[in-house]
Amino acid sequence: MLETAELGRRKRGRGRGRMSLGNAAGRRGPCRERLPLQGHLWYDRPGHFACFLTMEETGREAVATAVQRVAGMLQRPDQLDKVEQYRRREARKKASVEARLKAAIQSQLDGVRAGLSQLHSALHDVKDVQQSLANVSQDWRRSINTIESLRDVKDAVVRHSQLAAAVENLKNIFSVPEIVRDTQDLTEQGALLQAHRKLMDLECSRDGLMYEQYRLDSRNTRDMTLIHSYFGSTQALSDELAKQLWMVLQRSLVTVRRDPTLLVSVVRIIEREEKIDRRILDRKKQTGFVPPGRPKSWKEKMFAILDRTVTTRIEGTQADTRESDKMWLVRHLEIIRKYVLDDLVVAKTLMVQCFPPHYEIFRNLLSMYHQALSTRMQELASEDLEANEIVSLLTWVLNTYTSAEMMGNVELAPEVDVSALEPLLSPHVVSELLDTYMSTLTSNIIAWLRKALETDKKDWVKETLPEADQDGYYQTTLPAIVFQMFEQNLQVAAQISEDLKTKVLVLCLQQMNSFLSRYKDEAQLYKEEHLRDRQRPHCYVQYMVAIINNCQTFKESIISLKRKYLRSAGEDGVSVSQPSMDGVLDAIADEGCRSLLEEVFLDLEQHLSELMTKKWLSGSNAVDIICVTVEDYFNDFAKIKKPYKKRLTAEAHRRVVVEYLRAVMAKRISFRSPEERKEGAERMVREAEQLRFLFRKLASGLGEEADGYCDTIMAVAEVIKLTDPSLLYLEVSTLVSKYPDIRDEHIGALLAMRGDASRDMKQTIIETLEQGPTQASPNYVPIFRDITVSGLNVAKLLK
């Protein structure tokens, strides 16, 4: 078995070596790369490729590979039966490889044979060319002497060419003065196309002569100067024609409406000159010759003329100055808007038909107008503008320019895309203008508010009643003036931008806060001045009522203003200022209400002093007078708006009761008998009912229920009315539990007014009440807290 394996290994090793060699030859084909020199150099025959192989290493590698394969196939004894089968399979593989190798070698041999054939043909062609070149060289050497003998003929040909050119141009040369005159006449007559044709003939003759002279002798400046001077009027004609063209272009927007043919002629002339310029420049690259006055670049000059025309048109729209017309800037901007819109519409609908498409005349005009406007706006922004002028400028730049009234007009669409337009003013300039505007507006608002307040103060001292609104409430014109001013400034700011509108609103509210402080101080001074002379001003009460109503109007106007000009309630922290302003306005109104009540109680002072006196007990009508006086004042107070009228009514009710109780505690009377106590208590009850009826009447429709104040008088009357002194402690305890703010001195004064309480009883009642203080309910409104018992103390009352 081992001998058989070794035999197979050897056979397979030989086959493997041959297969590897064949594969190498089949893969590589004809050797076109130089291989590293390894082993021995082997040639098959001349003309064929050579390959470098290391035969010994290849053989060893093939043997090792064969051994591995045979070992892999014969690992078990039963595989020995398949040795013949393995041998046949390997033989088939060997035959296949040899066939492929033979085919590859045959293909390469055919290619080499074809290549050799082409090389032989090329060699013959090279020999033929070499022979032809030798023959040409020999002929050239023999003809050198012949060429030298023909030099005179060459010079004669050159002279003949010059004379032919001169003869050809003689007619044009002699007709130059006539052409010049015709060109001048045609230019003056406005026949621009014909004039330009004549001018082109002149320039062509001149340029042709100068070019021929340049070719013959480029250094001969004398002849060049002679030709140039002879055609000297040509340049003047060109300049004169150019002036005519520029005049037409300067009035192109008018010309295109009246005589578009003239504008088309101008464009045709410019286009001709552009073609001549291009031809001259192309010839310059070849010959270096450029005729005088070239290139004219009339197309470039045309756009420069249009640009200057646009700039002049924009600048020429300012017809007024600030000294002659306060609205000069508004008029100036409106004229610009109208002119620019009209011009661009004409350019879009008419001018584009007169220019070649590659001129892009509308796009260029749009760019010129935009640049001219930007420059003009920069100039206006650099001037010392007033606040309203800054608003007008920014509104025009930021809104009007891109609106449907101007660049966003449907007649300019779709060629004009407003979103693609650059801003007329840089953000830095806009920011500076806004800062200037806000600074100026702040000063103006302060001045306006001060002036409005001074005007309102003058109304306070008038002898006539203040105005009333549609509901009959007194008011002055101050809120309307202030908020009309705010409204106007906010409307103006809203035209510029939402951010500016918000900033102006914040500014207005801030200044309103400061203004309200001054308003409060002026109202206080108004009150103090009246107290020095209560006869003046004559309508003090009515104007104080108007001041109180103004506070409510201010609150409503502030809310309305914020609701109208704010997108959201908390925008930019504006809402933070509202509570503080409400507080100031409430303080002003409350102070006004106190001033009115002070006025009332100054008139009631004499009648309040009669309460709880002998005169009162014997039948005084002090309370009747008090009720009539209060009701009379409240006829004027009816002109106060509901929120503050409700407060005033409640405070008046409380104040009257407090003054009544203060009279009780003043020790003006001491009852001597039960009959007097009963009579006094019953009188107190009647008067309490009288006051209750009065204030119920005054509070009707206000939703104010304050009967508890008059109940206090009745509760005190019950203590006085009590006939059994032994129950006095119980009655006083009930009073204290109902009114926890009552103090010892109040009880002492009340017991002193009864006149029948012994010292021990007073001491017992007071000491007992001191040991168990009563807690007040959350809804309790203190009333005794404001009542002081002057000149009395508990120790004195106990004596």
PDB file of C-alpha atoms in Angstrom, residues 425-684:
ATOM      1  CA  LEU A 425     -30.406 100.297   5.343  1.00  0.00           C
ATOM      2  CA  SER A 426     -27.986  98.115   7.245  1.00  0.00           C
ATOM      3  CA  PRO A 427     -29.156  96.670  10.591  1.00  0.00           C
ATOM      4  CA  HIS A 428     -26.621  98.921  12.345  1.00  0.00           C
ATOM      5  CA  VAL A 429     -28.097 102.081  10.826  1.00  0.00           C
ATOM      6  CA  VAL A 430     -31.643 100.905  11.584  1.00  0.00           C
ATOM      7  CA  SER A 431     -30.642 100.209  15.183  1.00  0.00           C
ATOM      8  CA  GLU A 432     -29.111 103.683  15.540  1.00  0.00           C
ATOM      9  CA  LEU A 433     -32.244 105.288  14.124  1.00  0.00           C
ATOM     10  CA  LEU A 434     -34.443 103.307  16.498  1.00  0.00           C
ATOM     11  CA  ASP A 435     -32.275 104.312  19.469  1.00  0.00           C
ATOM     12  CA  THR A 436     -32.485 107.951  18.414  1.00  0.00           C
ATOM     13  CA  TYR A 437     -36.232 107.631  17.954  1.00  0.00           C
ATOM     14  CA  MET A 438     -36.749 106.050  21.380  1.00  0.00           C
ATOM     15  CA  SER A 439     -34.611 108.719  23.047  1.00  0.00           C
ATOM     16  CA  THR A 440     -36.486 111.524  21.296  1.00  0.00           C
ATOM     17  CA  LEU A 441     -39.839 109.877  21.946  1.00  0.00           C
ATOM     18  CA  THR A 442     -39.040 109.562  25.658  1.00  0.00           C
ATOM     19  CA  SER A 443     -38.305 113.274  25.895  1.00  0.00           C
ATOM     20  CA  ASN A 444     -41.416 114.114  23.882  1.00  0.00           C
ATOM     21  CA  ILE A 445     -43.695 111.909  25.992  1.00  0.00           C
ATOM     22  CA  ILE A 446     -42.375 113.459  29.193  1.00  0.00           C
ATOM     23  CA  ALA A 447     -42.954 116.928  27.796  1.00  0.00           C
ATOM     24  CA  TRP A 448     -46.408 116.024  26.459  1.00  0.00           C
ATOM     25  CA  LEU A 449     -47.481 114.514  29.781  1.00  0.00           C
ATOM     26  CA  ARG A 450     -46.216 117.527  31.698  1.00  0.00           C
ATOM     27  CA  LYS A 451     -48.046 119.876  29.374  1.00  0.00           C
ATOM     28  CA  ALA A 452     -51.232 117.792  29.561  1.00  0.00           C
ATOM     29  CA  LEU A 453     -51.115 117.871  33.369  1.00  0.00           C
ATOM     30  CA  GLU A 454     -50.566 121.614  33.422  1.00  0.00           C
ATOM     31  CA  THR A 455     -53.548 122.060  31.114  1.00  0.00           C
ATOM     32  CA  ASP A 456     -55.662 119.817  33.313  1.00  0.00           C
ATOM     33  CA  LYS A 457     -54.664 121.772  36.441  1.00  0.00           C
ATOM     34  CA  LYS A 458     -55.927 124.941  34.825  1.00  0.00           C
ATOM     35  CA  ASP A 459     -59.308 123.278  34.390  1.00  0.00           C
ATOM     36  CA  TRP A 460     -59.461 122.438  38.117  1.00  0.00           C
ATOM     37  CA  VAL A 461     -59.783 126.102  39.114  1.00  0.00           C
ATOM     38  CA  LYS A 462     -62.465 126.974  36.590  1.00  0.00           C
ATOM     39  CA  GLU A 463     -65.784 128.334  37.773  1.00  0.00           C
ATOM     40  CA  THR A 464     -67.669 125.929  35.507  1.00  0.00           C
ATOM     41  CA  LEU A 465     -68.499 122.300  36.162  1.00  0.00           C
ATOM     42  CA  PRO A 466     -66.277 119.636  34.558  1.00  0.00           C
ATOM     43  CA  GLU A 467     -67.421 117.748  31.491  1.00  0.00           C
ATOM     44  CA  ALA A 468     -69.446 114.559  31.855  1.00  0.00           C
ATOM     45  CA  ASP A 469     -69.223 111.385  29.787  1.00  0.00           C
ATOM     46  CA  GLN A 470     -72.152 109.664  28.106  1.00  0.00           C
ATOM     47  CA  ASP A 471     -73.148 108.111  31.461  1.00  0.00           C
ATOM     48  CA  GLY A 472     -73.079 111.450  33.272  1.00  0.00           C
ATOM     49  CA  TYR A 473     -69.860 110.858  35.232  1.00  0.00           C
ATOM     50  CA  TYR A 474     -67.633 113.857  35.738  1.00  0.00           C
ATOM     51  CA  GLN A 475     -64.273 113.712  33.992  1.00  0.00           C
ATOM     52  CA  THR A 476     -61.545 115.904  32.566  1.00  0.00           C
ATOM     53  CA  THR A 477     -59.871 115.616  29.176  1.00  0.00           C
ATOM     54  CA  LEU A 478     -56.585 114.380  30.677  1.00  0.00           C
ATOM     55  CA  PRO A 479     -57.067 110.585  30.134  1.00  0.00           C
ATOM     56  CA  ALA A 480     -58.265 111.136  26.579  1.00  0.00           C
ATOM     57  CA  ILE A 481     -55.303 113.392  25.762  1.00  0.00           C
ATOM     58  CA  VAL A 482     -52.759 111.047  27.331  1.00  0.00           C
ATOM     59  CA  PHE A 483     -54.027 107.868  25.718  1.00  0.00           C
ATOM     60  CA  GLN A 484     -54.669 109.504  22.392  1.00  0.00           C
ATOM     61  CA  MET A 485     -50.997 110.439  22.420  1.00  0.00           C
ATOM     62  CA  PHE A 486     -50.028 106.874  23.406  1.00  0.00           C
ATOM     63  CA  GLU A 487     -52.313 105.436  20.744  1.00  0.00           C
ATOM     64  CA  GLN A 488     -50.828 107.601  18.014  1.00  0.00           C
ATOM     65  CA  ASN A 489     -47.268 106.654  18.901  1.00  0.00           C
ATOM     66  CA  LEU A 490     -48.139 102.974  19.109  1.00  0.00           C
ATOM     67  CA  GLN A 491     -49.876 103.040  15.741  1.00  0.00           C
ATOM     68  CA  VAL A 492     -46.820 104.681  14.245  1.00  0.00           C
ATOM     69  CA  ALA A 493     -44.479 102.148  15.881  1.00  0.00           C
ATOM     70  CA  ALA A 494     -46.644  99.249  14.714  1.00  0.00           C
ATOM     71  CA  GLN A 495     -46.084 100.376  11.128  1.00  0.00           C
ATOM     72  CA  ILE A 496     -42.341  99.866  11.577  1.00  0.00           C
ATOM     73  CA  SER A 497     -42.102  96.561  13.462  1.00  0.00           C
ATOM     74  CA  GLU A 498     -43.662  94.507  16.226  1.00  0.00           C
ATOM     75  CA  ASP A 499     -40.538  94.856  18.371  1.00  0.00           C
ATOM     76  CA  LEU A 500     -40.627  98.634  18.195  1.00  0.00           C
ATOM     77  CA  LYS A 501     -44.341  98.625  19.000  1.00  0.00           C
ATOM     78  CA  THR A 502     -43.660  96.601  22.140  1.00  0.00           C
ATOM     79  CA  LYS A 503     -40.771  98.883  23.135  1.00  0.00           C
ATOM     80  CA  VAL A 504     -42.951 101.972  22.702  1.00  0.00           C
ATOM     81  CA  LEU A 505     -45.715 100.383  24.764  1.00  0.00           C
ATOM     82  CA  VAL A 506     -43.241  99.608  27.550  1.00  0.00           C
ATOM     83  CA  LEU A 507     -41.982 103.194  27.354  1.00  0.00           C
ATOM     84  CA  CYS A 508     -45.525 104.593  27.520  1.00  0.00           C
ATOM     85  CA  LEU A 509     -46.376 102.479  30.557  1.00  0.00           C
ATOM     86  CA  GLN A 510     -43.135 103.436  32.297  1.00  0.00           C
ATOM     87  CA  GLN A 511     -43.764 107.111  31.711  1.00  0.00           C
ATOM     88  CA  MET A 512     -47.360 106.609  32.781  1.00  0.00           C
ATOM     89  CA  ASN A 513     -46.094 105.277  36.091  1.00  0.00           C
ATOM     90  CA  SER A 514     -43.954 108.376  36.636  1.00  0.00           C
ATOM     91  CA  PHE A 515     -46.778 110.611  35.468  1.00  0.00           C
ATOM     92  CA  LEU A 516     -49.213 109.099  37.977  1.00  0.00           C
ATOM     93  CA  SER A 517     -46.856 109.954  40.814  1.00  0.00           C
ATOM     94  CA  ARG A 518     -46.859 113.586  39.670  1.00  0.00           C
ATOM     95  CA  TYR A 519     -50.625 113.417  39.225  1.00  0.00           C
ATOM     96  CA  LYS A 520     -50.995 112.201  42.812  1.00  0.00           C
ATOM     97  CA  ASP A 521     -48.800 114.999  44.119  1.00  0.00           C
ATOM     98  CA  GLU A 522     -50.744 117.630  42.167  1.00  0.00           C
ATOM     99  CA  ALA A 523     -54.063 116.281  43.477  1.00  0.00           C
ATOM    100  CA  GLN A 524     -52.711 116.524  47.015  1.00  0.00           C
ATOM    101  CA  LEU A 525     -51.559 120.106  46.420  1.00  0.00           C
ATOM    102  CA  TYR A 526     -55.011 120.893  44.992  1.00  0.00           C
ATOM    103  CA  LYS A 527     -56.614 119.626  48.176  1.00  0.00           C
ATOM    104  CA  GLU A 528     -54.221 121.548  50.450  1.00  0.00           C
ATOM    105  CA  GLU A 529     -54.780 124.755  48.502  1.00  0.00           C
ATOM    106  CA  HIS A 530     -58.535 124.326  48.891  1.00  0.00           C
ATOM    107  CA  LEU A 531     -58.271 123.718  52.620  1.00  0.00           C
ATOM    108  CA  ARG A 532     -56.494 127.055  52.996  1.00  0.00           C
ATOM    109  CA  ASP A 533     -59.521 128.750  51.479  1.00  0.00           C
ATOM    110  CA  ARG A 534     -62.564 126.517  51.256  1.00  0.00           C
ATOM    111  CA  GLN A 535     -64.346 129.039  49.053  1.00  0.00           C
ATOM    112  CA  ARG A 536     -61.882 128.430  46.280  1.00  0.00           C
ATOM    113  CA  PRO A 537     -61.907 126.863  43.862  1.00  0.00           C
ATOM    114  CA  HIS A 538     -65.621 127.111  43.414  1.00  0.00           C
ATOM    115  CA  CYS A 539     -66.065 123.611  41.898  1.00  0.00           C
ATOM    116  CA  TYR A 540     -63.545 121.812  44.108  1.00  0.00           C
ATOM    117  CA  VAL A 541     -65.833 118.869  44.906  1.00  0.00           C
ATOM    118  CA  GLN A 542     -66.844 118.325  41.300  1.00  0.00           C
ATOM    119  CA  TYR A 543     -63.257 118.404  40.017  1.00  0.00           C
ATOM    120  CA  MET A 544     -62.108 116.095  42.796  1.00  0.00           C
ATOM    121  CA  VAL A 545     -64.849 113.727  41.645  1.00  0.00           C
ATOM    122  CA  ALA A 546     -63.472 114.069  38.085  1.00  0.00           C
ATOM    123  CA  ILE A 547     -59.955 113.262  39.338  1.00  0.00           C
ATOM    124  CA  ILE A 548     -61.286 110.093  41.005  1.00  0.00           C
ATOM    125  CA  ASN A 549     -63.105 109.104  37.828  1.00  0.00           C
ATOM    126  CA  ASN A 550     -59.953 109.741  35.811  1.00  0.00           C
ATOM    127  CA  CYS A 551     -58.245 107.023  37.835  1.00  0.00           C
ATOM    128  CA  GLN A 552     -60.830 104.478  36.703  1.00  0.00           C
ATOM    129  CA  THR A 553     -60.559 105.732  33.131  1.00  0.00           C
ATOM    130  CA  PHE A 554     -56.773 105.384  33.300  1.00  0.00           C
ATOM    131  CA  LYS A 555     -57.078 101.782  34.512  1.00  0.00           C
ATOM    132  CA  GLU A 556     -59.516 100.856  31.766  1.00  0.00           C
ATOM    133  CA  SER A 557     -57.413 102.602  29.104  1.00  0.00           C
ATOM    134  CA  ILE A 558     -54.232 100.825  30.207  1.00  0.00           C
ATOM    135  CA  ILE A 559     -55.942  97.443  30.013  1.00  0.00           C
ATOM    136  CA  SER A 560     -57.386  98.292  26.608  1.00  0.00           C
ATOM    137  CA  LEU A 561     -54.041  99.519  25.334  1.00  0.00           C
ATOM    138  CA  LYS A 562     -52.215  96.377  26.404  1.00  0.00           C
ATOM    139  CA  ARG A 563     -54.917  94.095  25.046  1.00  0.00           C
ATOM    140  CA  LYS A 564     -54.745  95.859  21.692  1.00  0.00           C
ATOM    141  CA  TYR A 565     -50.990  96.118  21.259  1.00  0.00           C
ATOM    142  CA  LEU A 566     -49.649  92.986  22.946  1.00  0.00           C
ATOM    143  CA  ARG A 567     -49.662  89.558  21.297  1.00  0.00           C
ATOM    144  CA  SER A 568     -49.574  87.828  24.684  1.00  0.00           C
ATOM    145  CA  ALA A 569     -50.283  88.890  28.248  1.00  0.00           C
ATOM    146  CA  GLY A 570     -46.720  88.351  29.474  1.00  0.00           C
ATOM    147  CA  GLU A 571     -44.912  89.719  26.450  1.00  0.00           C
ATOM    148  CA  ASP A 572     -41.573  91.273  27.336  1.00  0.00           C
ATOM    149  CA  GLY A 573     -42.594  91.616  30.959  1.00  0.00           C
ATOM    150  CA  VAL A 574     -45.024  94.426  30.204  1.00  0.00           C
ATOM    151  CA  SER A 575     -47.723  92.986  32.437  1.00  0.00           C
ATOM    152  CA  VAL A 576     -45.470  93.375  35.477  1.00  0.00           C
ATOM    153  CA  SER A 577     -46.092  97.115  35.524  1.00  0.00           C
ATOM    154  CA  GLN A 578     -49.870  96.797  35.682  1.00  0.00           C
ATOM    155  CA  PRO A 579     -50.272  95.982  39.419  1.00  0.00           C
ATOM    156  CA  SER A 580     -48.042  98.882  40.436  1.00  0.00           C
ATOM    157  CA  MET A 581     -50.016 101.331  38.284  1.00  0.00           C
ATOM    158  CA  ASP A 582     -53.290  99.964  39.615  1.00  0.00           C
ATOM    159  CA  GLY A 583     -51.971 100.530  43.105  1.00  0.00           C
ATOM    160  CA  VAL A 584     -50.985 104.118  42.359  1.00  0.00           C
ATOM    161  CA  LEU A 585     -54.334 104.833  40.711  1.00  0.00           C
ATOM    162  CA  ASP A 586     -56.217 103.296  43.643  1.00  0.00           C
ATOM    163  CA  ALA A 587     -54.105 105.378  46.008  1.00  0.00           C
ATOM    164  CA  ILE A 588     -54.952 108.558  44.086  1.00  0.00           C
ATOM    165  CA  ALA A 589     -58.650 107.660  44.045  1.00  0.00           C
ATOM    166  CA  ASP A 590     -58.666 106.721  47.736  1.00  0.00           C
ATOM    167  CA  GLU A 591     -56.926 109.959  48.602  1.00  0.00           C
ATOM    168  CA  GLY A 592     -59.526 111.788  46.534  1.00  0.00           C
ATOM    169  CA  CYS A 593     -62.310 109.999  48.374  1.00  0.00           C
ATOM    170  CA  ARG A 594     -60.751 110.918  51.717  1.00  0.00           C
ATOM    171  CA  SER A 595     -60.504 114.520  50.541  1.00  0.00           C
ATOM    172  CA  LEU A 596     -64.204 114.524  49.692  1.00  0.00           C
ATOM    173  CA  LEU A 597     -65.114 112.961  53.025  1.00  0.00           C
ATOM    174  CA  GLU A 598     -62.918 115.480  54.772  1.00  0.00           C
ATOM    175  CA  GLU A 599     -64.866 118.189  53.003  1.00  0.00           C
ATOM    176  CA  VAL A 600     -68.105 116.592  54.178  1.00  0.00           C
ATOM    177  CA  PHE A 601     -67.008 116.243  57.788  1.00  0.00           C
ATOM    178  CA  LEU A 602     -65.703 119.770  57.909  1.00  0.00           C
ATOM    179  CA  ASP A 603     -69.308 120.832  57.331  1.00  0.00           C
ATOM    180  CA  LEU A 604     -70.554 118.215  59.823  1.00  0.00           C
ATOM    181  CA  GLU A 605     -68.090 119.092  62.523  1.00  0.00           C
ATOM    182  CA  GLN A 606     -70.423 121.532  64.340  1.00  0.00           C
ATOM    183  CA  HIS A 607     -73.360 119.122  64.252  1.00  0.00           C
ATOM    184  CA  LEU A 608     -71.273 116.143  65.355  1.00  0.00           C
ATOM    185  CA  SER A 609     -70.146 118.155  68.380  1.00  0.00           C
ATOM    186  CA  GLU A 610     -73.805 118.444  69.478  1.00  0.00           C
ATOM    187  CA  LEU A 611     -74.178 114.677  69.802  1.00  0.00           C
ATOM    188  CA  MET A 612     -74.313 113.201  73.313  1.00  0.00           C
ATOM    189  CA  THR A 613     -74.837 116.592  74.912  1.00  0.00           C
ATOM    190  CA  LYS A 614     -77.637 118.041  77.020  1.00  0.00           C
ATOM    191  CA  LYS A 615     -78.890 119.823  73.924  1.00  0.00           C
ATOM    192  CA  TRP A 616     -78.946 116.544  72.048  1.00  0.00           C
ATOM    193  CA  LEU A 617     -80.836 114.833  74.861  1.00  0.00           C
ATOM    194  CA  SER A 618     -83.375 117.625  75.040  1.00  0.00           C
ATOM    195  CA  GLY A 619     -84.234 117.303  71.339  1.00  0.00           C
ATOM    196  CA  SER A 620     -81.428 118.417  68.974  1.00  0.00           C
ATOM    197  CA  ASN A 621     -81.851 117.886  65.232  1.00  0.00           C
ATOM    198  CA  ALA A 622     -78.108 117.356  64.695  1.00  0.00           C
ATOM    199  CA  VAL A 623     -78.537 113.904  63.096  1.00  0.00           C
ATOM    200  CA  ASP A 624     -81.209 115.274  60.766  1.00  0.00           C
ATOM    201  CA  ILE A 625     -78.811 117.957  59.607  1.00  0.00           C
ATOM    202  CA  ILE A 626     -76.035 115.369  59.289  1.00  0.00           C
ATOM    203  CA  CYS A 627     -78.225 113.167  57.071  1.00  0.00           C
ATOM    204  CA  VAL A 628     -79.337 116.078  54.916  1.00  0.00           C
ATOM    205  CA  THR A 629     -75.762 117.313  54.516  1.00  0.00           C
ATOM    206  CA  VAL A 630     -74.414 113.863  53.634  1.00  0.00           C
ATOM    207  CA  GLU A 631     -77.210 113.272  51.147  1.00  0.00           C
ATOM    208  CA  ASP A 632     -76.612 116.669  49.577  1.00  0.00           C
ATOM    209  CA  TYR A 633     -72.927 115.921  49.115  1.00  0.00           C
ATOM    210  CA  PHE A 634     -73.729 112.516  47.713  1.00  0.00           C
ATOM    211  CA  ASN A 635     -75.815 114.129  45.028  1.00  0.00           C
ATOM    212  CA  ASP A 636     -72.461 115.348  43.651  1.00  0.00           C
ATOM    213  CA  PHE A 637     -70.784 112.065  44.588  1.00  0.00           C
ATOM    214  CA  ALA A 638     -73.296 110.284  42.364  1.00  0.00           C
ATOM    215  CA  LYS A 639     -71.084 111.454  39.503  1.00  0.00           C
ATOM    216  CA  ILE A 640     -68.333 109.124  40.772  1.00  0.00           C
ATOM    217  CA  LYS A 641     -67.913 105.864  38.869  1.00  0.00           C
ATOM    218  CA  LYS A 642     -69.197 102.749  40.600  1.00  0.00           C
ATOM    219  CA  PRO A 643     -65.984 101.122  41.899  1.00  0.00           C
ATOM    220  CA  TYR A 644     -64.888 104.240  43.747  1.00  0.00           C
ATOM    221  CA  LYS A 645     -68.420 105.376  44.612  1.00  0.00           C
ATOM    222  CA  LYS A 646     -68.927 102.062  46.383  1.00  0.00           C
ATOM    223  CA  ARG A 647     -65.760 102.602  48.386  1.00  0.00           C
ATOM    224  CA  LEU A 648     -66.718 106.207  49.174  1.00  0.00           C
ATOM    225  CA  THR A 649     -70.206 105.231  50.354  1.00  0.00           C
ATOM    226  CA  ALA A 650     -68.872 102.478  52.611  1.00  0.00           C
ATOM    227  CA  GLU A 651     -66.200 104.761  54.034  1.00  0.00           C
ATOM    228  CA  ALA A 652     -68.723 107.584  54.612  1.00  0.00           C
ATOM    229  CA  HIS A 653     -71.059 105.163  56.408  1.00  0.00           C
ATOM    230  CA  ARG A 654     -68.244 103.906  58.582  1.00  0.00           C
ATOM    231  CA  ARG A 655     -66.914 107.375  59.242  1.00  0.00           C
ATOM    232  CA  VAL A 656     -70.300 108.728  60.351  1.00  0.00           C
ATOM    233  CA  VAL A 657     -70.780 105.795  62.751  1.00  0.00           C
ATOM    234  CA  VAL A 658     -67.237 106.212  64.085  1.00  0.00           C
ATOM    235  CA  GLU A 659     -67.839 109.907  64.693  1.00  0.00           C
ATOM    236  CA  TYR A 660     -71.121 109.064  66.412  1.00  0.00           C
ATOM    237  CA  LEU A 661     -69.370 106.511  68.669  1.00  0.00           C
ATOM    238  CA  ARG A 662     -66.539 108.954  69.254  1.00  0.00           C
ATOM    239  CA  ALA A 663     -69.187 111.374  70.606  1.00  0.00           C
ATOM    240  CA  VAL A 664     -70.474 108.575  72.860  1.00  0.00           C
ATOM    241  CA  MET A 665     -66.956 108.007  74.225  1.00  0.00           C
ATOM    242  CA  ALA A 666     -66.217 111.731  74.661  1.00  0.00           C
ATOM    243  CA  LYS A 667     -67.965 111.931  78.093  1.00  0.00           C
ATOM    244  CA  ARG A 668     -70.054 114.878  77.013  1.00  0.00           C
ATOM    245  CA  ILE A 669     -73.022 113.676  79.088  1.00  0.00           C
ATOM    246  CA  SER A 670     -73.623 111.411  82.063  1.00  0.00           C
ATOM    247  CA  PHE A 671     -77.141 110.129  82.566  1.00  0.00           C
ATOM    248  CA  ARG A 672     -78.524 110.695  86.056  1.00  0.00           C
ATOM    249  CA  SER A 673     -81.534 108.480  86.052  1.00  0.00           C
ATOM    250  CA  PRO A 674     -82.914 105.416  84.372  1.00  0.00           C
ATOM    251  CA  GLU A 675     -85.378 107.635  82.529  1.00  0.00           C
ATOM    252  CA  GLU A 676     -82.556 109.658  80.974  1.00  0.00           C
ATOM    253  CA  ARG A 677     -80.683 106.477  80.058  1.00  0.00           C
ATOM    254  CA  LYS A 678     -83.811 105.068  78.464  1.00  0.00           C
ATOM    255  CA  GLU A 679     -84.536 108.287  76.603  1.00  0.00           C
ATOM    256  CA  GLY A 680     -80.914 108.572  75.433  1.00  0.00           C
ATOM    257  CA  ALA A 681     -80.769 104.915  74.351  1.00  0.00           C
ATOM    258  CA  GLU A 682     -84.019 105.158  72.437  1.00  0.00           C
ATOM    259  CA  ARG A 683     -82.807 108.313  70.728  1.00  0.00           C
ATOM    260  CA  MET A 684     -79.593 106.529  69.758  1.00  0.00           C
TER     261      MET A 684
END
